[in-house]
Structures are given as C-alpha cells and as structure tokens.
Amino acid sequence: MTIRTTTILCFVQLPLLLLLSCQSNLAYAAGGKWQLLMSNIGISAMHIQLLNNDRVIMYDRTDFGASNISLPNGKCRNNPNELALKVDCTAHSVEYDVSTNSVRPLMVQTDVWCSSGSVNSDGYLVQTGGFNDGERMVRVVKPCSTCDWQEMGSNLIQSRWYSTNHILPDGRQIIVGGRKAFNYEFYPKTASTNNVFSLPFLQQTNNPREENNLFPFVFLNVDGNLFIFANDRAILLDYRTNTVVKTYPQIPGGDPRNYPSTGSAVLLPLKNLRSQTVQAEVLVCGGAPRGSYPKADKGEFLGALNTCGRITITDPNPQWTMEAMPLARTMGDMVILPNGNVLIINGAASGTAGWQIARNPVLSPVIYRPDNPSDSRFEVQTSNTIPRMYHSTAVLLRDGRVLVGGSNPNELYNFTGVLFPTDLSLEAFSPSYLDQESANLRPRIISPASHLKYTYGERVDILFTASGLLNRDLVKVTMVAPGFNTHSFTMNQRMLVLPRSGVVRQVGRFVYQISCVFPKSGIFAPPGYYLLYVVHQDIPSEAIWVRIQ
C-alpha cells in the first residue's frame, strides 16, 4: 500500500464574521478540542459509517480518476463502464481503524457516488445505489479486519442516486427517493415487496431545475410510521399500506432544507419509553434560501439560513417552533452526542451544495442542548482551521469523540488552483465532556462485556465506576444507533434514554450499579448494534456495544 502526499490548505475564520452573526441566545464557551488524526487517508471521506468493530468505512466515488492510495498487492479495478479510468489501481474506499489510527484500502467495483446505506441487524453495512453503473447496485461490507466490499448485483428496481435509507422494525431497509425517483422500495425484498411504491409527495416537493428534495430526512416514528421531510414540508407515511396518514405544516419561512440547499435534521432522543404515549421530536437546522442553487451557479452566493425548526411529530396538531442559530449554516452535519445534546458541525455561511458554489466556511461547531430553556440552547465551540465544505462528513465514535473528514468540492482530485481544494485529512472533535477537568466525574463501565445480545424488554444491570462524588439523580443510560452519514444527513441515527429500574446503588468503593430496561419493540429501536453509554452529569463513559433483537 502506498499513499501519495498532497498539500492541504487551511483557512482561518475572521473573528469579525463570528461577531456579526451572533444572536442573543449565544453562549461563548469555546468548548471542545480539535485533533488532526491523519493528514492524508488517500480518499475524501464523502460517505462514512462506524461499524461495531470500531472501524469506520469511508468512500468517495470511482469516477474521480486516481486517488491517493493504492489498492494492495497490485490489485486493479478493470471496469469498461467506468467514466474516468477504465483500469484503476487506486482505492476509492478505506477502512479506518480507530485504535491504531490507520487506514486499509478497500475496493468497490461500481460507482458509489452520492449513494445511501444503513447497517443491518447483523452489523453489516448494506450500501445501495450510486451513479452510472452503480445506480441499482447493492454492496455489503462486513465488520472484520480482512473483509472487503462484496457487490451483490443490481438488486434495486429503481435507479437510486441521492436516496435515503432507514432500518425498519423487522430489520429490512427502506430506500426512499433519489434523483427522478419519486417512490420507495425495500431491501431485501419479499414476494409482496418486489416492486417500487409510488410516493407523489416526492414529486410535489421537487423544484424545477433545483430539486431541493434529495436525500430526504427520514425517521421511524414511535407509532411505526415514517416521518419524511423533503424541501420545506413533511408527511407521516404508513409504508406498509403506502398511505399518507398525516401531513405536517410547512416549515415557517418556506425555505428548502434538503439537497442541494442542504440543511440537516435529527430525531431528538426518545425518552420515557414506559409511558403510554412516547413523544418524538424532530429538529431541522440550516439550509439555503430558495433559488440559492441557480444563483450560486452564476456566482451569486446567498446567505445560508440561520434557523432551526423543531416539531413534535407525535402531537395530534403538530406545529413548528423556530429558533435562531448563532451561525447561519448550509451543509452542516448534526451529530447526537452520548448525553443527548446535538453537535452542529461543518458547512458554509453562503452558497449551497455543489461544485465550488459555496463560500465562507463555518469553522465553529455549535452545541444544541434540547432540554435547556429556549433562550440558552446554543453554544459556540472551538473553531477548526480546515474548511469542511461540500461532501464533508461527521460521525460519533465509541469514545465520545466525533470523527470529521471530507470536503471535496472539485471534480477529480484537484489540490491546486481552486478556492477550496480536495481534502483528504481526518480529524477528531472532542466535546468538552472529554476535558481532563471532568475525569473524576466520568463513568467507566466494567460490566456487562461488550457485544452481548439482548432481547426487547430485557433488563440489564450495569456496573460502573466513578472516582469523584456521584450525583445519583444525574445518572442515565443512553443507547445510540450509529448512522450512515453523507451530504449532511445521518441516516438511521437514533438515541434512546433507557428507563431505569430502581435506584443507583453503590456496591463497592467507587463502584455503582444501575439497572435499565431495553425498549419493548423494534418500533422504538430497530434490531441491530447500538452504542450504550452511562452518562453522569452530562459526561459520558466510553460506550460498550450491545446487540438488540
């Protein structure tokens, strides 16, 4: 394996711009720390997924020409359908090993550009669609130190480019939308689902010459239906009967939030799972005003949106509540942290998603605290020095850091002569809960062991240590489904706060036990692997992997 070196340009954000975009609800904690992990991983991390062996699968696209990392043992791709190099001896996917801070090249045969995916209940990344010869392909990579991509064939009925995937309560994936794909389908298929299912909502939200409904935001609601947000509005879909059971109001302002305007969204942590009615809320942040894409294509870069919309999707009469972010942002990624807060990271302050049509990188992440009063939810964090523009990614790691990579707003691997060159670096952002000052409050799980299997509704007794004074009322256990991140949206990202069974008991010197109950069905937590954290005073432990089925 050889890695060719490249020059990576860094930009410094002007303090004045930061000051001009402040709002009254902004707190300047400047928390968190940045760490450059690798200056060159060989590819740009356009798509990213954490697997349960603590390795991260990343890939870009095969029609990019030669990457900066060779395939091993003289291996080459030989693809007569390829639009760039018919014979390509470089990799367009890598596996990043968190523990050794190293990468291993992987081989994809067909083009995975702007594709989608989710981890299935066995822990395999099932990736769907792409461009050119990859648009109907299904590919799988297993979590093992020697595994590589397996191409399963053209198992999709519809071409899927810019689609969204979600794991369903029975473990299947649903694949929603995509360019010129106003429908959805399932994988794997059954006799009754070997078809595409029309979804007129996607055609209704498709702006001519602009779209703004690609990579729709899809979340499994607690009633088993799918919340689907595209452009500036949302529906609740019963995918089993192909029936729209609820139409949500348009987000105030009517500006688009999906690609290429490209905001982001999360399902906020699910709590009170023993209640008769469990509440579910969705948060949608950032994006670009309508018309941004054609204007940016002509050199006029409109300012990004600075608003978030929050809606309780389980309410009988749901309404949006709008909040002002301290920094306007398009192409931002939203990552749910182990304590239930949301990190908003990456992106630009003007323009939109696409090749070289965004300006003013937003270098400062923001923490959003959903449980705080509405006037104190946002907190600006320590600035980065590397712009993370189009095709940037971010994903939560087991140790609580956030892995950040990508930024590839150029055709081919163009490192010079452009405002924002192709970026092959990989960084970690450590939220302030990882500061050394919090070490004595940080729990450490000592049992159960990682990778154990549990059934729905099963009780689990967790032993953990904390060397400082423990506030037993401020201990909780959270369970996070690691998601597939691309184009500023993390598919299948989901957090649950597990209900406690009894009080936190001290069972030894600095050793405590907390008993919790896993969710009662796949409607709350689709089957598969989750990161389980003990959180004390908003400071999380390192997670263990649990498998629920």
Coordinates of C-alpha atoms in Angstrom, one line a residue:
M1 CA 0.0 0.0 0.0
T2 CA 1.3 3.4 -0.9
I3 CA 0.0 6.8 0.0
R4 CA 1.0 9.9 -2.1
T5 CA 1.3 13.1 -0.2
T6 CA -0.7 16.2 -1.0
T7 CA -0.8 19.8 0.2
I8 CA -3.8 20.6 2.3
L9 CA -4.7 24.3 2.5
C10 CA -6.2 25.7 5.7
F11 CA -8.3 28.9 6.1
V12 CA -8.7 31.0 9.2
Q13 CA -12.1 32.4 10.1
L14 CA -12.3 36.1 10.7
P15 CA -13.4 36.9 14.2
L16 CA -15.5 39.8 12.9
L17 CA -17.7 37.4 10.9
L18 CA -18.3 35.5 14.0
L19 CA -19.3 38.6 16.0
L20 CA -21.6 39.8 13.2
S21 CA -23.6 36.6 13.2
C22 CA -24.2 36.4 17.0
Q23 CA -27.7 36.1 18.5
S24 CA -28.8 37.0 21.9
N25 CA -29.1 33.3 22.9
L26 CA -25.5 32.6 22.1
A27 CA -23.1 31.5 24.8
Y28 CA -19.3 31.7 24.1
A29 CA -17.9 28.8 25.8
A30 CA -15.4 28.0 23.0
G31 CA -15.5 24.4 24.3
G32 CA -14.1 21.3 22.7
K33 CA -10.7 20.5 21.1
W34 CA -9.6 19.6 17.6
Q35 CA -7.1 16.9 16.8
L36 CA -5.6 16.2 13.3
L37 CA -5.6 12.4 13.1
M38 CA -4.2 11.8 9.6
S39 CA -3.3 14.4 7.0
N40 CA -4.0 12.1 4.2
I41 CA -6.2 9.0 4.2
G42 CA -5.9 8.6 0.5
I43 CA -9.5 9.4 -0.4
S44 CA -12.0 12.1 0.5
A45 CA -14.5 10.9 3.2
M46 CA -17.7 11.6 1.3
H47 CA -19.6 8.7 2.9
I48 CA -18.9 7.3 6.4
Q49 CA -20.2 4.6 8.7
L50 CA -18.9 3.3 12.1
L51 CA -19.1 -0.5 12.4
N52 CA -19.3 -2.5 15.7
N53 CA -15.6 -3.5 15.5
D54 CA -14.7 0.2 16.0
R55 CA -13.6 0.6 12.4
V56 CA -15.0 3.2 10.1
I57 CA -15.9 2.6 6.5
M58 CA -15.4 5.6 4.1
Y59 CA -15.6 6.0 0.4
D60 CA -15.9 8.7 -2.3
R61 CA -16.5 7.8 -5.9
T62 CA -14.9 5.7 -8.6
D63 CA -15.3 8.2 -11.5
F64 CA -12.8 10.6 -9.9
G65 CA -9.6 9.4 -11.5
A66 CA -6.8 8.0 -9.4
S67 CA -7.0 8.5 -5.7
N68 CA -4.0 9.0 -3.3
I69 CA -4.0 5.4 -2.0
S70 CA -3.1 2.2 -4.0
L71 CA -5.0 -1.0 -3.9
P72 CA -3.0 -3.7 -2.2
N73 CA -0.9 -6.5 -3.8
G74 CA -1.0 -4.9 -7.3
K75 CA -4.8 -5.2 -7.5
C76 CA -6.6 -3.0 -10.0
R77 CA -10.2 -2.3 -10.9
N78 CA -10.9 -3.1 -14.5
N79 CA -14.3 -1.7 -15.5
P80 CA -15.1 -0.9 -19.1
N81 CA -18.2 1.1 -18.0
E82 CA -16.1 3.5 -15.9
L83 CA -16.3 7.1 -16.9
A84 CA -12.8 8.1 -15.7
L85 CA -10.1 5.4 -15.6
K86 CA -11.1 2.0 -17.2
V87 CA -8.2 0.4 -15.3
D88 CA -7.7 2.0 -11.9
C89 CA -5.1 0.6 -9.4
T90 CA -6.1 3.0 -6.6
A91 CA -8.7 2.6 -3.9
H92 CA -11.9 4.7 -3.6
S93 CA -12.9 3.3 -0.2
V94 CA -10.9 2.8 3.0
E95 CA -11.4 1.3 6.4
Y96 CA -10.2 3.5 9.3
D97 CA -9.1 1.7 12.4
V98 CA -9.8 3.9 15.4
S99 CA -7.5 2.1 17.8
T100 CA -4.4 2.2 15.5
N101 CA -5.2 5.5 13.7
S102 CA -4.5 3.8 10.3
V103 CA -6.4 3.0 7.1
R104 CA -6.7 -0.1 5.0
P105 CA -7.7 0.3 1.3
L106 CA -10.9 -1.4 0.1
M107 CA -12.2 -2.0 -3.4
V108 CA -15.5 -1.0 -4.8
Q109 CA -16.1 -2.1 -8.4
T110 CA -19.1 0.1 -9.5
D111 CA -19.6 3.8 -8.8
V112 CA -20.8 4.6 -5.3
W113 CA -21.0 8.4 -5.8
C114 CA -23.9 10.0 -3.7
S115 CA -25.2 6.7 -2.6
S116 CA -27.0 5.7 0.6
G117 CA -26.8 2.9 3.2
S118 CA -27.6 1.6 6.7
V119 CA -26.1 -1.1 9.0
N120 CA -28.4 -4.2 9.1
S121 CA -29.2 -6.2 12.2
D122 CA -26.1 -8.4 11.7
G123 CA -23.9 -5.4 11.8
Y124 CA -23.1 -5.3 8.0
L125 CA -23.1 -2.1 6.1
V126 CA -25.6 -2.5 3.3
Q127 CA -25.0 0.2 0.8
T128 CA -27.3 1.0 -2.1
G129 CA -27.2 2.8 -5.4
G130 CA -24.8 5.4 -6.8
F131 CA -24.1 6.8 -10.2
N132 CA -23.6 5.3 -13.7
D133 CA -23.1 1.5 -13.4
G134 CA -23.7 1.7 -9.6
E135 CA -27.2 3.2 -9.6
R136 CA -29.1 -0.1 -9.0
M137 CA -26.3 -1.9 -7.1
V138 CA -26.4 -3.3 -3.6
R139 CA -23.0 -3.7 -1.9
V140 CA -22.1 -5.2 1.5
V141 CA -19.1 -4.9 3.8
K142 CA -18.8 -6.9 7.0
P143 CA -17.1 -5.8 10.2
C144 CA -13.8 -7.8 10.1
S145 CA -10.1 -6.9 9.8
T146 CA -9.8 -8.6 6.4
C147 CA -13.2 -8.1 4.8
D148 CA -13.8 -6.1 1.7
W149 CA -16.8 -4.9 -0.3
Q150 CA -19.0 -7.5 -1.9
E151 CA -21.1 -6.5 -4.9
M152 CA -24.5 -8.2 -4.5
G153 CA -25.6 -7.2 -8.0
S154 CA -28.3 -4.9 -9.5
N155 CA -30.9 -5.8 -6.8
L156 CA -32.7 -2.4 -6.9
I157 CA -35.6 -1.9 -9.2
Q158 CA -35.3 1.8 -9.4
S159 CA -32.1 3.8 -10.0
R160 CA -31.1 5.3 -6.6
W161 CA -28.9 8.4 -6.6
Y162 CA -29.3 10.8 -3.7
S163 CA -31.6 8.5 -1.8
T164 CA -32.2 7.9 1.9
N165 CA -32.2 4.6 3.7
H166 CA -33.7 3.6 7.1
I167 CA -33.8 0.4 9.1
L168 CA -37.4 -0.8 9.8
P169 CA -38.6 -2.7 12.9
D170 CA -38.3 -6.0 11.1
G171 CA -34.7 -5.3 10.1
R172 CA -35.3 -4.6 6.4
Q173 CA -34.1 -1.4 4.8
I174 CA -36.4 1.0 3.1
I175 CA -34.8 3.2 0.3
V176 CA -36.7 6.4 -0.2
G177 CA -36.4 8.8 -3.2
G178 CA -33.5 9.9 -5.2
R179 CA -33.0 11.9 -8.4
K180 CA -36.0 11.2 -10.6
A181 CA -37.2 8.5 -8.2
F182 CA -40.5 9.6 -6.7
N183 CA -41.0 6.3 -4.9
Y184 CA -39.5 3.9 -2.4
E185 CA -38.5 0.2 -2.3
F186 CA -37.2 -2.3 0.2
Y187 CA -34.1 -4.5 0.6
P188 CA -34.0 -7.4 1.0
K189 CA -37.2 -8.0 -1.0
T190 CA -40.1 -10.4 -0.3
A191 CA -42.7 -11.6 -2.7
S192 CA -45.0 -8.8 -1.7
T193 CA -42.4 -6.1 -1.8
N194 CA -40.6 -7.0 -5.1
N195 CA -41.8 -3.7 -6.5
V196 CA -41.4 0.1 -6.3
F197 CA -44.1 2.0 -4.4
S198 CA -45.2 5.4 -5.7
L199 CA -44.7 8.4 -3.4
P200 CA -46.2 11.5 -5.0
F201 CA -45.0 13.7 -2.1
L202 CA -41.5 13.5 -3.6
Q203 CA -42.7 14.8 -7.0
Q204 CA -44.7 17.6 -5.2
T205 CA -41.6 18.7 -3.4
N206 CA -39.3 18.7 -6.5
N207 CA -38.5 22.2 -7.6
P208 CA -37.8 22.5 -11.3
R209 CA -34.0 23.0 -12.1
E210 CA -33.3 23.0 -8.4
E211 CA -34.9 19.9 -6.8
N212 CA -34.3 20.6 -3.0
N213 CA -35.9 17.2 -2.1
L214 CA -32.9 14.9 -2.4
F215 CA -31.6 12.9 0.5
P216 CA -35.0 13.4 2.3
F217 CA -34.9 13.3 6.1
V218 CA -36.5 10.0 7.1
F219 CA -37.1 8.9 10.7
L220 CA -39.0 6.0 12.2
N221 CA -41.7 7.4 14.4
V222 CA -42.8 5.7 17.6
D223 CA -46.1 4.6 16.0
G224 CA -44.2 2.6 13.4
N225 CA -44.8 5.0 10.6
L226 CA -42.1 7.0 8.8
F227 CA -41.7 10.8 9.1
I228 CA -40.4 12.1 5.8
F229 CA -39.2 15.7 5.3
A230 CA -38.4 17.0 1.8
N231 CA -37.8 20.5 0.7
D232 CA -39.9 22.6 3.2
R233 CA -42.6 20.1 4.4
A234 CA -43.2 16.7 5.8
I235 CA -45.6 13.8 5.9
L236 CA -46.1 10.7 8.0
L237 CA -46.2 7.6 5.8
D238 CA -47.5 4.2 6.6
Y239 CA -45.1 2.3 4.3
R240 CA -46.9 -1.0 4.8
T241 CA -50.1 0.3 3.1
N242 CA -48.5 3.1 1.1
T243 CA -50.8 5.6 2.8
V244 CA -50.0 9.2 4.0
V245 CA -51.6 9.2 7.5
K246 CA -50.6 12.8 8.3
T247 CA -49.5 16.0 6.5
Y248 CA -47.4 18.3 8.6
P249 CA -47.5 22.1 8.2
Q250 CA -44.9 23.8 6.0
I251 CA -41.8 24.9 8.0
P252 CA -42.2 28.7 8.6
G253 CA -40.4 30.8 6.0
G254 CA -40.9 28.1 3.4
D255 CA -37.2 27.8 2.6
P256 CA -35.8 24.4 1.5
R257 CA -33.8 22.3 3.8
N258 CA -32.7 19.3 1.6
Y259 CA -30.1 18.8 -1.0
P260 CA -28.8 21.0 -2.7
S261 CA -30.0 23.6 -0.2
T262 CA -28.7 21.1 2.3
G263 CA -29.7 21.6 5.9
S264 CA -29.6 18.8 8.4
A265 CA -32.0 17.0 10.8
V266 CA -32.1 14.7 13.8
L267 CA -34.7 12.8 15.7
L268 CA -34.2 14.1 19.2
P269 CA -33.6 11.5 22.0
L270 CA -36.5 9.3 22.8
K271 CA -37.4 9.3 26.5
N272 CA -40.0 8.0 28.9
L273 CA -40.2 4.7 26.9
R274 CA -42.5 3.2 29.5
S275 CA -45.2 5.9 29.1
Q276 CA -48.4 5.1 27.3
T277 CA -47.6 7.9 24.8
V278 CA -43.9 8.3 23.9
Q279 CA -43.2 11.8 22.5
A280 CA -41.0 12.1 19.4
E281 CA -39.5 15.4 18.2
V282 CA -37.6 16.3 15.0
L283 CA -35.1 19.2 14.8
V284 CA -34.3 20.6 11.3
C285 CA -31.5 23.2 11.1
G286 CA -29.8 25.3 8.4
G287 CA -30.1 25.2 4.7
A288 CA -30.2 27.8 2.0
P289 CA -32.9 30.1 0.6
R290 CA -35.0 29.0 -2.3
G291 CA -33.1 29.8 -5.6
S292 CA -29.7 29.5 -4.0
Y293 CA -28.5 26.8 -6.3
P294 CA -29.1 28.5 -9.7
K295 CA -27.9 31.8 -8.3
A296 CA -24.7 30.3 -6.9
D297 CA -24.1 28.6 -10.2
K298 CA -24.0 32.1 -11.7
G299 CA -21.7 33.4 -9.0
E300 CA -24.2 35.0 -6.6
F301 CA -23.9 33.4 -3.2
L302 CA -26.9 33.9 -1.0
G303 CA -26.5 33.8 2.8
A304 CA -27.3 30.5 4.4
L305 CA -30.3 30.0 6.7
N306 CA -29.7 30.7 10.5
T307 CA -32.9 29.0 11.7
C308 CA -33.9 25.6 13.2
G309 CA -37.4 24.3 13.2
R310 CA -38.5 21.9 16.0
I311 CA -41.7 19.9 15.8
T312 CA -43.3 17.2 18.0
I313 CA -44.2 14.7 15.3
T314 CA -46.5 12.7 17.7
D315 CA -48.7 15.6 18.6
P316 CA -52.3 15.5 17.3
N317 CA -51.9 19.0 16.0
P318 CA -48.2 19.4 15.5
Q319 CA -46.7 22.9 14.9
W320 CA -43.2 24.1 14.2
T321 CA -41.2 26.2 16.8
M322 CA -38.5 28.2 15.2
E323 CA -35.1 29.1 16.8
A324 CA -32.3 31.2 15.6
M325 CA -28.8 29.6 15.4
P326 CA -25.8 31.7 16.4
L327 CA -24.2 31.0 13.0
A328 CA -26.0 30.6 9.6
R329 CA -25.1 27.3 8.0
T330 CA -25.6 25.2 4.9
M331 CA -24.1 21.8 4.6
G332 CA -23.8 21.4 8.3
D333 CA -23.8 17.9 9.9
M334 CA -25.8 17.2 13.0
V335 CA -24.5 14.5 15.4
I336 CA -26.3 13.4 18.5
L337 CA -23.8 13.2 21.3
P338 CA -24.0 10.5 24.1
N339 CA -25.5 12.9 26.6
G340 CA -28.4 13.8 24.2
N341 CA -27.0 17.2 23.1
V342 CA -26.7 17.8 19.3
L343 CA -23.4 18.9 17.7
I344 CA -23.8 21.0 14.6
I345 CA -20.6 21.0 12.6
N346 CA -19.0 21.7 9.2
G347 CA -20.6 23.7 6.4
A348 CA -20.6 27.2 4.8
A349 CA -22.3 30.5 5.5
S350 CA -23.3 31.3 1.9
G351 CA -24.0 29.5 -1.3
T352 CA -25.2 25.9 -1.5
A353 CA -24.1 22.3 -2.0
G354 CA -22.3 21.5 -5.3
W355 CA -19.0 22.0 -7.0
Q356 CA -17.4 25.2 -5.9
I357 CA -20.7 27.1 -5.3
A358 CA -20.4 27.7 -1.5
R359 CA -18.3 30.4 0.2
N360 CA -17.4 31.5 3.8
P361 CA -16.7 28.2 5.6
V362 CA -18.2 28.0 9.1
L363 CA -15.3 26.8 11.2
S364 CA -17.0 26.9 14.6
P365 CA -19.2 24.0 15.7
V366 CA -22.2 24.7 17.8
I367 CA -23.7 22.6 20.6
Y368 CA -27.5 22.5 20.9
R369 CA -29.0 21.5 24.2
P370 CA -32.6 20.4 23.6
D371 CA -33.6 20.3 27.3
N372 CA -32.4 23.8 28.1
P373 CA -34.7 26.8 28.1
S374 CA -35.3 28.1 24.6
D375 CA -33.0 31.2 25.1
S376 CA -30.0 29.1 26.2
R377 CA -29.8 26.1 23.9
F378 CA -26.9 27.1 21.6
E379 CA -23.2 27.3 22.5
V380 CA -20.5 28.0 20.0
Q381 CA -17.5 25.7 20.2
T382 CA -13.8 26.0 19.4
S383 CA -13.1 26.8 15.8
N384 CA -11.4 24.5 13.4
T385 CA -8.8 25.6 10.8
I386 CA -9.8 23.3 7.9
P387 CA -12.8 24.2 5.9
R388 CA -15.3 21.4 5.7
M389 CA -17.5 22.3 2.7
Y390 CA -19.3 20.1 0.2
H391 CA -19.1 16.4 0.8
S392 CA -17.9 16.7 4.4
T393 CA -18.8 14.1 7.0
A394 CA -19.0 13.6 10.7
V395 CA -19.8 10.5 12.9
L396 CA -19.8 9.7 16.6
L397 CA -17.1 7.3 17.9
R398 CA -17.5 4.9 20.8
D399 CA -15.2 7.0 23.0
G400 CA -17.4 10.1 22.6
R401 CA -15.2 11.9 20.0
V402 CA -16.7 13.0 16.7
L403 CA -14.7 11.9 13.6
V404 CA -14.7 14.6 10.9
G405 CA -13.5 14.3 7.3
G406 CA -14.1 15.1 3.7
S407 CA -14.6 18.4 1.8
N408 CA -14.2 17.7 -1.8
P409 CA -15.9 20.4 -3.8
N410 CA -14.0 19.7 -7.0
E411 CA -14.2 17.4 -10.0
L412 CA -11.3 14.9 -9.8
Y413 CA -8.7 15.1 -7.1
N414 CA -7.9 18.7 -7.5
F415 CA -5.5 20.1 -4.9
T416 CA -4.4 23.3 -6.5
G417 CA -5.8 26.3 -8.3
V418 CA -9.2 26.2 -6.6
L419 CA -10.6 28.2 -3.6
F420 CA -11.3 25.0 -1.6
P421 CA -9.1 22.1 -2.7
T422 CA -9.9 18.5 -2.3
D423 CA -9.3 17.5 1.3
L424 CA -8.0 14.0 2.3
S425 CA -7.5 14.7 6.0
L426 CA -9.2 13.2 9.0
E427 CA -9.8 15.0 12.3
A428 CA -11.5 14.3 15.7
F429 CA -13.5 16.9 17.6
S430 CA -13.6 16.2 21.3
P431 CA -16.5 17.9 23.1
S432 CA -15.7 19.5 26.4
Y433 CA -17.1 16.5 28.3
L434 CA -13.8 14.8 27.4
D435 CA -11.7 17.5 29.1
Q436 CA -9.4 16.3 31.8
E437 CA -11.2 18.5 34.4
S438 CA -14.1 16.1 34.1
A439 CA -12.2 12.9 34.5
N440 CA -13.3 12.3 38.1
L441 CA -16.9 12.6 37.1
R442 CA -16.6 10.3 34.0
P443 CA -18.1 6.9 34.5
R444 CA -16.4 3.7 33.3
I445 CA -18.5 0.7 32.5
I446 CA -17.0 -2.5 34.0
S447 CA -19.9 -4.9 33.2
P448 CA -21.5 -6.2 31.1
A449 CA -19.0 -7.0 28.5
S450 CA -19.3 -5.5 25.1
H451 CA -21.0 -7.2 22.2
L452 CA -23.6 -9.2 24.2
K453 CA -27.0 -9.9 22.8
Y454 CA -30.3 -8.7 24.4
T455 CA -33.9 -9.1 23.7
Y456 CA -36.6 -6.5 23.6
G457 CA -37.8 -5.6 27.1
E458 CA -34.9 -7.3 28.8
R459 CA -33.4 -5.8 32.0
V460 CA -29.7 -5.1 32.1
D461 CA -27.6 -4.5 35.2
I462 CA -24.7 -2.2 34.6
L463 CA -21.7 -1.9 36.9
F464 CA -19.7 1.3 36.5
T465 CA -17.1 3.2 38.4
A466 CA -16.8 7.0 39.1
S467 CA -13.9 8.2 41.1
G468 CA -15.5 11.6 42.1
L469 CA -18.6 12.3 44.1
L470 CA -21.6 10.7 42.3
N471 CA -24.8 12.6 41.9
R472 CA -27.2 9.6 41.6
D473 CA -30.0 11.7 40.3
L474 CA -27.9 12.8 37.4
V475 CA -27.1 9.3 36.0
K476 CA -28.7 8.0 32.9
V477 CA -28.1 5.3 30.3
T478 CA -28.3 6.1 26.6
M479 CA -28.3 3.9 23.6
V480 CA -27.2 5.3 20.2
A481 CA -27.6 3.7 16.8
P482 CA -24.6 4.7 14.7
G483 CA -25.7 6.2 11.4
F484 CA -24.6 6.4 7.8
N485 CA -23.5 9.9 7.1
T486 CA -23.3 11.7 3.7
H487 CA -24.5 15.0 2.3
S488 CA -25.1 16.5 5.8
F489 CA -27.6 13.9 6.9
T490 CA -27.0 10.8 9.1
M491 CA -29.4 8.0 8.1
N492 CA -30.6 5.8 10.9
Q493 CA -29.1 8.0 13.6
R494 CA -31.2 7.4 16.8
M495 CA -30.8 7.8 20.5
L496 CA -32.9 6.3 23.3
V497 CA -32.7 7.1 27.0
L498 CA -33.3 3.7 28.7
P499 CA -35.8 3.6 31.6
R500 CA -34.2 2.9 35.0
S501 CA -35.4 0.0 37.1
G502 CA -34.8 1.1 40.7
V503 CA -32.2 3.5 42.1
V504 CA -28.5 3.7 41.5
R505 CA -26.8 1.6 44.2
Q506 CA -23.3 1.7 45.5
V507 CA -21.9 -1.8 45.5
G508 CA -18.2 -1.1 46.2
R509 CA -15.6 1.6 46.6
F510 CA -16.4 4.0 43.7
V511 CA -18.5 1.1 42.1
Y512 CA -22.1 1.6 41.3
Q513 CA -25.0 -0.4 39.8
I514 CA -27.8 0.9 37.6
S515 CA -30.5 -1.3 36.2
C516 CA -32.3 -0.4 33.0
V517 CA -34.8 -1.9 30.6
F518 CA -34.3 -2.2 26.9
P519 CA -37.0 -0.9 24.6
K520 CA -40.0 -3.1 24.2
S521 CA -40.0 -3.4 20.4
G522 CA -38.3 -2.7 17.1
I523 CA -40.6 0.3 16.6
F524 CA -38.5 2.1 19.2
A525 CA -35.2 0.5 18.4
P526 CA -34.8 -1.4 15.1
P527 CA -32.8 -4.6 15.6
G528 CA -29.0 -4.4 15.5
Y529 CA -26.0 -2.9 17.2
Y530 CA -26.1 0.1 19.5
L531 CA -23.6 2.1 21.5
L532 CA -24.6 2.0 25.2
Y533 CA -23.3 4.8 27.4
V534 CA -23.6 5.6 31.1
V535 CA -23.8 9.4 31.4
H536 CA -23.2 11.2 34.7
Q537 CA -23.8 15.0 34.9
D538 CA -23.8 15.1 31.0
I539 CA -20.4 13.4 31.0
P540 CA -20.5 10.0 29.1
S541 CA -18.5 6.9 29.7
E542 CA -16.8 5.1 26.8
A543 CA -19.6 3.0 25.3
I544 CA -20.0 -0.7 25.0
W545 CA -21.6 -2.4 22.0
V546 CA -24.9 -4.1 22.6
R547 CA -27.0 -6.0 20.1
I548 CA -30.8 -6.0 20.5
Q549 CA -33.1 -8.3 18.7

